[in-house]
JSON list of C-alpha atoms in Angstrom, two decimals:
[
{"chain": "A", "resi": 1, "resn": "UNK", "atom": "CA", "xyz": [75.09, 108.16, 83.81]},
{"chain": "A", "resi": 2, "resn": "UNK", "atom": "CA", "xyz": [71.86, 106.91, 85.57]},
{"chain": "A", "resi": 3, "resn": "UNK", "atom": "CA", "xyz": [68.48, 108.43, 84.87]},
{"chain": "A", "resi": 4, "resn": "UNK", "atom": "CA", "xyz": [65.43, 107.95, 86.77]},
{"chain": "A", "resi": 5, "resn": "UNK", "atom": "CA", "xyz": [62.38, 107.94, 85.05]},
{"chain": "A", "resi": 6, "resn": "UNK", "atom": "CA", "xyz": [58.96, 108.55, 86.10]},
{"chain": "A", "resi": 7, "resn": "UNK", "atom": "CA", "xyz": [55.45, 110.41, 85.39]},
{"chain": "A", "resi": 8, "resn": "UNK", "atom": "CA", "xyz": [54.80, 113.92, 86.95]},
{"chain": "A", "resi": 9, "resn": "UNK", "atom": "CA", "xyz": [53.67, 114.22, 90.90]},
{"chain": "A", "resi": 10, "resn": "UNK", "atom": "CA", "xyz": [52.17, 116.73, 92.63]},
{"chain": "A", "resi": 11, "resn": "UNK", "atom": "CA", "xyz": [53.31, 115.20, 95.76]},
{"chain": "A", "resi": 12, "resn": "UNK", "atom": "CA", "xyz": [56.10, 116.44, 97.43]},
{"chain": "A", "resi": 13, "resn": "UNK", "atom": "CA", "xyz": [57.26, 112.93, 98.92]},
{"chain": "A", "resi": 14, "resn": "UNK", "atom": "CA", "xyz": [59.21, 112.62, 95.35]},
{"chain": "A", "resi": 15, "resn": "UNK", "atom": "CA", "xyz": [61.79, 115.17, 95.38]},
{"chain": "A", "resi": 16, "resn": "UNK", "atom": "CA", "xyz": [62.99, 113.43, 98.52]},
{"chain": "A", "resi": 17, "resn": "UNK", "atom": "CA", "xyz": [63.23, 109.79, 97.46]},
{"chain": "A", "resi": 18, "resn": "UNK", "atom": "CA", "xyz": [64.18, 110.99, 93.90]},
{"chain": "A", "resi": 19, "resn": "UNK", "atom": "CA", "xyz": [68.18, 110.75, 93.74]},
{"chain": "A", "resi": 20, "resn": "UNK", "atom": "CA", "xyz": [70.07, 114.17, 92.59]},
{"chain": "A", "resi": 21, "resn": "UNK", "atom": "CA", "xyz": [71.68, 114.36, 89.34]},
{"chain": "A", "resi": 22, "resn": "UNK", "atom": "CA", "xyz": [74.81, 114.20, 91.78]},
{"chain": "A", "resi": 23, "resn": "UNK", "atom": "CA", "xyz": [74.67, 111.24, 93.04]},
{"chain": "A", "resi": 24, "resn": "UNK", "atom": "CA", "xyz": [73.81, 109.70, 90.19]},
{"chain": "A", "resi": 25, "resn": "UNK", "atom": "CA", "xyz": [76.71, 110.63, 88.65]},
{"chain": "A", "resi": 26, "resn": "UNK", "atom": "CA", "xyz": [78.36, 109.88, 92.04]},
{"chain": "A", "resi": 27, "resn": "UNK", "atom": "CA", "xyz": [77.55, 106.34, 91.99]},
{"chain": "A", "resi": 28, "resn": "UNK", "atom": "CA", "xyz": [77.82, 105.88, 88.09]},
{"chain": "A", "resi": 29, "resn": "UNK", "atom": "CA", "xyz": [81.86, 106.97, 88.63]},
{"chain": "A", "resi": 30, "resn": "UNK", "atom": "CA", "xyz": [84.53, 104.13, 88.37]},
{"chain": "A", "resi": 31, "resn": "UNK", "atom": "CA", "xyz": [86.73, 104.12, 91.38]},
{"chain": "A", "resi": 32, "resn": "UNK", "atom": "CA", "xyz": [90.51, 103.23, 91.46]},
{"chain": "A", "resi": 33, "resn": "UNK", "atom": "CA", "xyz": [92.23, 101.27, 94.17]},
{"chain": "A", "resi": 34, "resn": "UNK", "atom": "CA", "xyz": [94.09, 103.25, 96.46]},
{"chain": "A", "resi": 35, "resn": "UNK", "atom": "CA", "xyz": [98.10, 103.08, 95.67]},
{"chain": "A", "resi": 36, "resn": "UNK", "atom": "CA", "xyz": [99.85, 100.51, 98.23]},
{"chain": "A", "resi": 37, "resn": "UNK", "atom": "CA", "xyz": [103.00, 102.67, 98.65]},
{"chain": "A", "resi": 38, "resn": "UNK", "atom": "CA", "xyz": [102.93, 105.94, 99.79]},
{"chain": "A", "resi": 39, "resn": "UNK", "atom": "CA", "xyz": [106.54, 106.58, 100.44]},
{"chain": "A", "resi": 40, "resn": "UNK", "atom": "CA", "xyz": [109.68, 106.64, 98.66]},
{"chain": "A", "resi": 41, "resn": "UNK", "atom": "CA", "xyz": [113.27, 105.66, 100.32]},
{"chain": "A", "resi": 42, "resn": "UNK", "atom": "CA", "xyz": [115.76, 108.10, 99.17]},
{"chain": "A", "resi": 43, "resn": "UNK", "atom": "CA", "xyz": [117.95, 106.13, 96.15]},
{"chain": "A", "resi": 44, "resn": "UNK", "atom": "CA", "xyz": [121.00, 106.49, 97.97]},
{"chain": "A", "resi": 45, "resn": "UNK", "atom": "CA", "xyz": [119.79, 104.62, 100.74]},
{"chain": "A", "resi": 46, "resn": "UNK", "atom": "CA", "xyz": [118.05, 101.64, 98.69]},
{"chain": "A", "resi": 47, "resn": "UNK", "atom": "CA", "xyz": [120.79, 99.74, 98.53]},
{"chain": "A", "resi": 48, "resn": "UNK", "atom": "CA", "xyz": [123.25, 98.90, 101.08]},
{"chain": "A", "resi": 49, "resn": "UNK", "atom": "CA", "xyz": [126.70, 100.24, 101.93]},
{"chain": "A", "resi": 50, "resn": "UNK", "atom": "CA", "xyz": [128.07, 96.88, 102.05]},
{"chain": "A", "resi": 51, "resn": "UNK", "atom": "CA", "xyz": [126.81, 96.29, 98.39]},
{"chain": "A", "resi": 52, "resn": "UNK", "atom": "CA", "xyz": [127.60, 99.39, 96.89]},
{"chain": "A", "resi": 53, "resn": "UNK", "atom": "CA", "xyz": [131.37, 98.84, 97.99]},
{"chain": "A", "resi": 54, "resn": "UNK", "atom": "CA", "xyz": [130.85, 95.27, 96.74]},
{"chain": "A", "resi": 55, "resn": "UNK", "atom": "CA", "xyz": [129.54, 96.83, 93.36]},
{"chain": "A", "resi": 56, "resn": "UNK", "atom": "CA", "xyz": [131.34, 99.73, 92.79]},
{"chain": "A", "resi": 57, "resn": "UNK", "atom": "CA", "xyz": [134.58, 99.63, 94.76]},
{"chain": "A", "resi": 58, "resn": "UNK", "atom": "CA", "xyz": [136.53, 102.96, 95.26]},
{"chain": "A", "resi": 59, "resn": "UNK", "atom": "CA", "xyz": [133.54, 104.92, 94.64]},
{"chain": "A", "resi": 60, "resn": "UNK", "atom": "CA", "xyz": [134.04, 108.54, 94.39]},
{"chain": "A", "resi": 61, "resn": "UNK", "atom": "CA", "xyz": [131.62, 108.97, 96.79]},
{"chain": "A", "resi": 62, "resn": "UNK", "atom": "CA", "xyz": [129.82, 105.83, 99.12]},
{"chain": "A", "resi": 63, "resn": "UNK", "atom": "CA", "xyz": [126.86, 108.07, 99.77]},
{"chain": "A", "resi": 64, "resn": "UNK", "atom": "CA", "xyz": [126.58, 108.52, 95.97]},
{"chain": "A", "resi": 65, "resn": "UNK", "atom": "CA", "xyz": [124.92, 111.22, 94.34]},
{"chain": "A", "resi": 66, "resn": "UNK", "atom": "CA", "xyz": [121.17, 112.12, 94.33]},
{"chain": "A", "resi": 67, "resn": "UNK", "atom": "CA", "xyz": [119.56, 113.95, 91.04]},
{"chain": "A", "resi": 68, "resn": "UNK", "atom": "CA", "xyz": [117.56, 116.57, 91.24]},
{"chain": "A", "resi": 69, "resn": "UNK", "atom": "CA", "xyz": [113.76, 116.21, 91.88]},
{"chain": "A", "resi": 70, "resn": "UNK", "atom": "CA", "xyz": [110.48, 118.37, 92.01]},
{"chain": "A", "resi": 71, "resn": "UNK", "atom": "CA", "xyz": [109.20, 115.21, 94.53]},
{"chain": "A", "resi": 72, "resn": "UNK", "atom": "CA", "xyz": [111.45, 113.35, 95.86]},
{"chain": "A", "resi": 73, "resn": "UNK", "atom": "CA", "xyz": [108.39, 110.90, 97.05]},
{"chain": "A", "resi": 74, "resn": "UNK", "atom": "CA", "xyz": [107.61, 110.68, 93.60]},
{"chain": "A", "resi": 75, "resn": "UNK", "atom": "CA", "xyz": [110.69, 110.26, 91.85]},
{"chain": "A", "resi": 76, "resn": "UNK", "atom": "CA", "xyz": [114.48, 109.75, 93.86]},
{"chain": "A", "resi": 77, "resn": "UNK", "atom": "CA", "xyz": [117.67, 109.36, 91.88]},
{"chain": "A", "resi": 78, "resn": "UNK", "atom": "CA", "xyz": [121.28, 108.47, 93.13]},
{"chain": "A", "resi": 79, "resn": "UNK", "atom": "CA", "xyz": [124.13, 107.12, 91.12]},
{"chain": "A", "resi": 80, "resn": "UNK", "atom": "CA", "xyz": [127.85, 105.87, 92.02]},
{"chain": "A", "resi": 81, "resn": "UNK", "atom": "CA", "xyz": [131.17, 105.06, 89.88]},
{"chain": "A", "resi": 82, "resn": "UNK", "atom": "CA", "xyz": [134.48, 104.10, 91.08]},
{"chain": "A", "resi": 83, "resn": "UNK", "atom": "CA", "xyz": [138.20, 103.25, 89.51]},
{"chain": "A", "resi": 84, "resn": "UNK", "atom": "CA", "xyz": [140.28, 100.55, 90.96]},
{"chain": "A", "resi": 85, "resn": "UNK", "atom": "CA", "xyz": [143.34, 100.20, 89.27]},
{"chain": "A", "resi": 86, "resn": "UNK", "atom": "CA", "xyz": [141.82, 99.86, 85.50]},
{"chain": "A", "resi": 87, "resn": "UNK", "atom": "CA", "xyz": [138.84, 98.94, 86.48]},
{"chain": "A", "resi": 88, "resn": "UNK", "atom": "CA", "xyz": [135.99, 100.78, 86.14]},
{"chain": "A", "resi": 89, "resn": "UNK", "atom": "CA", "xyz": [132.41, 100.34, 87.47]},
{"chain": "A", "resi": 90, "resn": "UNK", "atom": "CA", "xyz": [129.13, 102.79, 87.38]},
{"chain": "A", "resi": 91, "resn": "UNK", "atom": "CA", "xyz": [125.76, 102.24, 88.84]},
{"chain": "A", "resi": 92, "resn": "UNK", "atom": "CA", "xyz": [122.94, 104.18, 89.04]},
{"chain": "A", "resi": 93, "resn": "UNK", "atom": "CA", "xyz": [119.30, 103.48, 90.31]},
{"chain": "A", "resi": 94, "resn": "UNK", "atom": "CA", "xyz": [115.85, 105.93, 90.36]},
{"chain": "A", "resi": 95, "resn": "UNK", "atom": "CA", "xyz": [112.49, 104.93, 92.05]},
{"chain": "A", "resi": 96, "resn": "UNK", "atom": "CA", "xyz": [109.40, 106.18, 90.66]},
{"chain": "A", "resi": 97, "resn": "UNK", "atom": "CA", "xyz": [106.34, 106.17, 92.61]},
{"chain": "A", "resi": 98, "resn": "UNK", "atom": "CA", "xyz": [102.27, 106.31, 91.03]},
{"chain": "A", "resi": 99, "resn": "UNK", "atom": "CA", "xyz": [99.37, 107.71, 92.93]},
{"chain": "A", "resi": 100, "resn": "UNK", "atom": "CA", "xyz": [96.08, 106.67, 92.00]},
{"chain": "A", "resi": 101, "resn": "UNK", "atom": "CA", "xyz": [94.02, 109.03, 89.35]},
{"chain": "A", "resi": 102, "resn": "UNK", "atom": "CA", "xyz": [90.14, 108.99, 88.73]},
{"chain": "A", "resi": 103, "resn": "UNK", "atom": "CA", "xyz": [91.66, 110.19, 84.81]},
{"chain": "A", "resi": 104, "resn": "UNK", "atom": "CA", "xyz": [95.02, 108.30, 84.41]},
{"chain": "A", "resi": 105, "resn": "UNK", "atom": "CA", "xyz": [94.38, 104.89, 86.06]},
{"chain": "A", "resi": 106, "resn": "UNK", "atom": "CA", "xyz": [95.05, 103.13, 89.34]},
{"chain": "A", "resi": 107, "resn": "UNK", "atom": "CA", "xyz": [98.76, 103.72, 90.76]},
{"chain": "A", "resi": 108, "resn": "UNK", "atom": "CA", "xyz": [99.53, 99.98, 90.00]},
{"chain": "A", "resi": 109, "resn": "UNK", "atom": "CA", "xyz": [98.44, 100.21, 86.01]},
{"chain": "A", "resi": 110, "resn": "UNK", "atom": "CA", "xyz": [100.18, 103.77, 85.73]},
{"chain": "A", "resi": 111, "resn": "UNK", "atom": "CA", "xyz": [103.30, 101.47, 87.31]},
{"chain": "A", "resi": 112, "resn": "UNK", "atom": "CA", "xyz": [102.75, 98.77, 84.83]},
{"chain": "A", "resi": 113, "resn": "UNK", "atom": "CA", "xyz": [102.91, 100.83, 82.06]},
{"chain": "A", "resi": 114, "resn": "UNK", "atom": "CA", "xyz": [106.02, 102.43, 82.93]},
{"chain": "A", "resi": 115, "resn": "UNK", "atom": "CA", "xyz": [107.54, 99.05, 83.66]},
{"chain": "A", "resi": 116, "resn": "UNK", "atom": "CA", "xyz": [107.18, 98.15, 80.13]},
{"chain": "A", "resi": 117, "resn": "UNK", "atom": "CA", "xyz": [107.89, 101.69, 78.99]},
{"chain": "A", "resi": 118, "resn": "UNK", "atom": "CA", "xyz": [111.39, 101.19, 80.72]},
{"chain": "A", "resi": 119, "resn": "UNK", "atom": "CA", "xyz": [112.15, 98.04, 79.43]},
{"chain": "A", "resi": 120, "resn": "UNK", "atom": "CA", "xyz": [111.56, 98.89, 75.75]},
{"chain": "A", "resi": 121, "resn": "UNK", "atom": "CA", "xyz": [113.48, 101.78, 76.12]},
{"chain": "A", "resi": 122, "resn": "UNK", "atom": "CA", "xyz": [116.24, 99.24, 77.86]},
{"chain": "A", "resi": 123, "resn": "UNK", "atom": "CA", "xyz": [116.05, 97.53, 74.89]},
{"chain": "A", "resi": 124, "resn": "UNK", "atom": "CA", "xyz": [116.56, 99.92, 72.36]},
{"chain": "A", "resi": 125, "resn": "UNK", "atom": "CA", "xyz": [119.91, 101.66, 73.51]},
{"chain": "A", "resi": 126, "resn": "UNK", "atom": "CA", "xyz": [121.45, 102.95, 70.85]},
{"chain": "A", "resi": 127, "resn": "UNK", "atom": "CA", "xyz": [124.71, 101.50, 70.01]},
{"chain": "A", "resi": 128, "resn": "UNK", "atom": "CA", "xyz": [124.15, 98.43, 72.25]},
{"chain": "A", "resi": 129, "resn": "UNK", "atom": "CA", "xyz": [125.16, 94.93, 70.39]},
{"chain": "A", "resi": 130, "resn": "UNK", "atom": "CA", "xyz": [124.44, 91.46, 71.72]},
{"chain": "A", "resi": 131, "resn": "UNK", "atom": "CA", "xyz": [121.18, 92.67, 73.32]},
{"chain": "A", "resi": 132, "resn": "UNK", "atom": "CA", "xyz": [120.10, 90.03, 75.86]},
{"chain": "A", "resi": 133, "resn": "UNK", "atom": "CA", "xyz": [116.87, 90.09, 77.30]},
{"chain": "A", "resi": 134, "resn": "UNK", "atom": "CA", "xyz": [115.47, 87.66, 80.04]},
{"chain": "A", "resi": 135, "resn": "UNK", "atom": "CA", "xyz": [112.34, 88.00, 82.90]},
{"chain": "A", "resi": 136, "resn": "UNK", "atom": "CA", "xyz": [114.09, 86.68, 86.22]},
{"chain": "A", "resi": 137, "resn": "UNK", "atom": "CA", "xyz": [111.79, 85.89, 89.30]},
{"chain": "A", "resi": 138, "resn": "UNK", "atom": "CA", "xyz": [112.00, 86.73, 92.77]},
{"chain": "A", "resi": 139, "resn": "UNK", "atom": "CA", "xyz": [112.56, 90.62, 92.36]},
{"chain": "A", "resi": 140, "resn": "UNK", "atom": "CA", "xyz": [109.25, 92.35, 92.85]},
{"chain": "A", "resi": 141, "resn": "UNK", "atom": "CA", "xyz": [106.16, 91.90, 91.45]},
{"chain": "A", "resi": 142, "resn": "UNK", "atom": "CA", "xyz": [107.76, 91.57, 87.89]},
{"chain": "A", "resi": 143, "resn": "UNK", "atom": "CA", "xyz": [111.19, 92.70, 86.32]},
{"chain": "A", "resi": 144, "resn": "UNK", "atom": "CA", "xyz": [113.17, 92.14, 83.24]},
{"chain": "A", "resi": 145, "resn": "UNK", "atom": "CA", "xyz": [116.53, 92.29, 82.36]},
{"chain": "A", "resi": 146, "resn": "UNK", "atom": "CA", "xyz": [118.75, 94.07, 79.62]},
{"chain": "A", "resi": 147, "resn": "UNK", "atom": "CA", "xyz": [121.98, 93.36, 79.15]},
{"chain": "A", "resi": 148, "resn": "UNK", "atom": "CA", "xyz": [124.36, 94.75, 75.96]},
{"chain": "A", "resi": 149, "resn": "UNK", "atom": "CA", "xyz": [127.66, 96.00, 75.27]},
{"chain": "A", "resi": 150, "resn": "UNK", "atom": "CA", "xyz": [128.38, 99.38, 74.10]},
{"chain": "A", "resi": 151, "resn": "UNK", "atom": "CA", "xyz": [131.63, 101.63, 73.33]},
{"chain": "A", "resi": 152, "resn": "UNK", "atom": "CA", "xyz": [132.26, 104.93, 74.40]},
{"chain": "A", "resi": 153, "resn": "UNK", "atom": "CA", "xyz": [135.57, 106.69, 73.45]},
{"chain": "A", "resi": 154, "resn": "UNK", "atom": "CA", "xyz": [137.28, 103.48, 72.51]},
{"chain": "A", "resi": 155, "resn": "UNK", "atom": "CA", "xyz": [136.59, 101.80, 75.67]},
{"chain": "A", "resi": 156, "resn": "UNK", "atom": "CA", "xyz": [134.03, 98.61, 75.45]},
{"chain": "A", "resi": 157, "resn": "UNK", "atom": "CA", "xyz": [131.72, 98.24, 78.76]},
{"chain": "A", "resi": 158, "resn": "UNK", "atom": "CA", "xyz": [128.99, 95.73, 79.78]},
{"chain": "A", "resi": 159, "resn": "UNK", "atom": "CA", "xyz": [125.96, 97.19, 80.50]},
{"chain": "A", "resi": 160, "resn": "UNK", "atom": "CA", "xyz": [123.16, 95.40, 82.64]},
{"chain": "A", "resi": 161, "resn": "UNK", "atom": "CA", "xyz": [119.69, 96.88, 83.33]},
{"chain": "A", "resi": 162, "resn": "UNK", "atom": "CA", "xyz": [117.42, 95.70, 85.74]},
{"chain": "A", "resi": 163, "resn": "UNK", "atom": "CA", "xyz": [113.66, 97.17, 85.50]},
{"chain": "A", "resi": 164, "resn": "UNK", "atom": "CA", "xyz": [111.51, 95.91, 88.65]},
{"chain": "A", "resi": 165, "resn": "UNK", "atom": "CA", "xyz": [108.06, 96.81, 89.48]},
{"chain": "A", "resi": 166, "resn": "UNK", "atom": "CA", "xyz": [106.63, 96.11, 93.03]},
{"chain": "A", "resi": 167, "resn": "UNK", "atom": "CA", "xyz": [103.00, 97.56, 93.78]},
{"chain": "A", "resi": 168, "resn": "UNK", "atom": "CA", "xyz": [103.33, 101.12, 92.90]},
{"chain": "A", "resi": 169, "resn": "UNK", "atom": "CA", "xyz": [106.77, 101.75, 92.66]},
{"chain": "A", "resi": 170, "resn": "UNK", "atom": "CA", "xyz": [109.36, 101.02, 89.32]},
{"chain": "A", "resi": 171, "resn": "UNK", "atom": "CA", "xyz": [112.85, 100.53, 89.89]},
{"chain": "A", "resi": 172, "resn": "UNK", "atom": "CA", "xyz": [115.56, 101.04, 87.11]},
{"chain": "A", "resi": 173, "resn": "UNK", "atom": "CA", "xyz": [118.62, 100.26, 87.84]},
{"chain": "A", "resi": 174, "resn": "UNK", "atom": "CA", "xyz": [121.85, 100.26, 85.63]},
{"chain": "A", "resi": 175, "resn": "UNK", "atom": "CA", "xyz": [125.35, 98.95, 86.12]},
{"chain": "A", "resi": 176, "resn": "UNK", "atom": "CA", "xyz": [128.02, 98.93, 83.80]},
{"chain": "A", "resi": 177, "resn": "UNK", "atom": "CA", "xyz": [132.22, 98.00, 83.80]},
{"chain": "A", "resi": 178, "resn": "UNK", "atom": "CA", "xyz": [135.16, 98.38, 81.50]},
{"chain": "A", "resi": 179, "resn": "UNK", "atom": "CA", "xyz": [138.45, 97.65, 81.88]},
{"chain": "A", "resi": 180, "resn": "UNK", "atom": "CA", "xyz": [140.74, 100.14, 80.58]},
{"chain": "A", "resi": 181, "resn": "UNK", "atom": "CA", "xyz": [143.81, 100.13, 78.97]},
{"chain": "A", "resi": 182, "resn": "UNK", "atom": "CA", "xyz": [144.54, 96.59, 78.84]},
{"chain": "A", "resi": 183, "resn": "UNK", "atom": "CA", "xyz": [142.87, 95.16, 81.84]},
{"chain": "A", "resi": 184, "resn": "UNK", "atom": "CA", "xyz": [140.59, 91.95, 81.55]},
{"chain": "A", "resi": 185, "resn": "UNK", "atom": "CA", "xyz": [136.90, 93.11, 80.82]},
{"chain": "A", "resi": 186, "resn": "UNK", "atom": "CA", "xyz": [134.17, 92.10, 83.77]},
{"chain": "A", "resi": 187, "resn": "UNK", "atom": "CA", "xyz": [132.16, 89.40, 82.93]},
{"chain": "A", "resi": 188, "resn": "UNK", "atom": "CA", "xyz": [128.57, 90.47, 82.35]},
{"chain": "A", "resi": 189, "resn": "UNK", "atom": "CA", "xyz": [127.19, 87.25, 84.12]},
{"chain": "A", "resi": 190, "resn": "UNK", "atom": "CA", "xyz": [128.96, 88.68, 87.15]},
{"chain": "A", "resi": 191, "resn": "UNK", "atom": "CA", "xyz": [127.60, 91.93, 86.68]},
{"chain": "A", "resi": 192, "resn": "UNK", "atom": "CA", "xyz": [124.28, 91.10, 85.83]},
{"chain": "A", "resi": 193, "resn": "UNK", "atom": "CA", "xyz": [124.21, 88.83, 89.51]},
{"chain": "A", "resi": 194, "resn": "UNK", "atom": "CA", "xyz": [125.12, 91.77, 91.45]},
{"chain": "A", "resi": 195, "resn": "UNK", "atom": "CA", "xyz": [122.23, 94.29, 89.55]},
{"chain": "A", "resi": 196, "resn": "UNK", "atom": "CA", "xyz": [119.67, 91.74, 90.13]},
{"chain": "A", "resi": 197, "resn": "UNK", "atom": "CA", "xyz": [121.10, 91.67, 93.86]},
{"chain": "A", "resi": 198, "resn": "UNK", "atom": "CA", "xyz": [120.98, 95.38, 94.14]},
{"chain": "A", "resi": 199, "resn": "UNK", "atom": "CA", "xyz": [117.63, 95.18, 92.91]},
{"chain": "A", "resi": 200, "resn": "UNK", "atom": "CA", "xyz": [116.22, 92.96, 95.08]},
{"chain": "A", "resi": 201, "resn": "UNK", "atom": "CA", "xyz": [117.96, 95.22, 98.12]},
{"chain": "A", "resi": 202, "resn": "UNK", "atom": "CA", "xyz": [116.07, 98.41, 96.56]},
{"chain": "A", "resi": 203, "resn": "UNK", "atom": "CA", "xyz": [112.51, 95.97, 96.65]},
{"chain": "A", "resi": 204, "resn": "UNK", "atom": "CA", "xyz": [113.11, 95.92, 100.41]},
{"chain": "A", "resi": 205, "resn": "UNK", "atom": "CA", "xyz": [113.21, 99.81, 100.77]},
{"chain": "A", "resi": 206, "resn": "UNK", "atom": "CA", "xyz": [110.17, 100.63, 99.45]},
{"chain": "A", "resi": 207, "resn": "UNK", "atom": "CA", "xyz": [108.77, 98.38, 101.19]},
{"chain": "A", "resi": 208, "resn": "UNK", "atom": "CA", "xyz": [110.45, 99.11, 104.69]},
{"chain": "A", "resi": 209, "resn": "UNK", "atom": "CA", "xyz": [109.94, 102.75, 103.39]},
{"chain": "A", "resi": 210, "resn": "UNK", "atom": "CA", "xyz": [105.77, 102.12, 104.30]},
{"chain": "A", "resi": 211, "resn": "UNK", "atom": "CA", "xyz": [105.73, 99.81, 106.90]}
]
């Protein structure tokens, strides 16, 4: 805080030249830059049709299915899976938007730390073997990759997760495949191509979600 010292007056010229306590504390106050988003797409929509049939053919529903939220500016869920024959593919993506706080940070920081927040919890699946990590360019402002395998009832899947941050805004997305019974597994370089691709589609709507 600023003070502003001085010896006693007995002219009055001093209470007007003499800043308040206010605006000292006014101009002593760290600002934070305003957030660059201000809009969220809705999740269903961040990716294309055309790529979610690519992605997750037969889907039980092309639309896919939003999750519940307080804000859906602040936070927008949607998620798709789909059999074809005995294969089986799921994908699921949220957005999650930061505001700027005078307490918590600037929206881009709060967005940073949430970036790495989703990574290491990416990271840290449990049950996932032959963890694979990697930090690809050209989606967003940063994003990492996750890739593991994991079984659930019997059934081995490849699991690919791409964390993205651009401005304000964090995109996790997840996509996963199994082939059941005795159908050839996907390949998880395949997989992990058409995430990152999804990804880079969901960049575009938040940004075509402000313009």
């Amino acid at each position: 805080m600023m003070f502003v010292a001085g010896c006693s007056s007995d002219s009055g010229d001093e209470a007007e030249t003499k800043p308040s306590a206010s605006s000292a504390e006014a101009s002593a106050s760290p600002t934070t830059a305003p957030a660059k988003y201000a809009e969220l797409p809705k999740a269903c929509k961040a990716v294309g049709k055309d790529t979610i049939e690519d992605l997750v053919p037969k889907a039980d529903s092309e639309t896919g299915t939003a999750g519940k939220s307080s804000d859906v500016n602040a936070r927008s869920t949607c998620s798709w899976y789909g059999l074809d024959g005995f294969q089986y593919r799921w994908l699921d993506i949220s957005l999650q938007r930061f505001d700027s706080d005078a307490t918590l940070g600037s929206a881009e920081s709060r967005a940073q730390e949430y970036f790495t927040k989703q990574v290491g919890e990416a990271k840290s699946v449990k049950g996932g073997k032959d963890v694979k990590n990697a930090t690809p360019s050209g989606i967003g402002d940063e994003a990492a990759t996750v890739r593991y395998d994991i079984t659930k009832d019997g059934d081995g899947f490849k699991n690919q997760t791409v964390v993205t941050r651009t401005e304000n805004v964090v995109i996790t997305l997840n996509y996963n495949g199994a082939g059941y019974e005795d159908a050839k597994p996907p390949s998880a370089d395949e997989l992990l191509k058409d995430a990152e691709k999804a990804a880079k589609e969901a960049v575009k709507a938040v940004a075509g979600a402000n313009k």
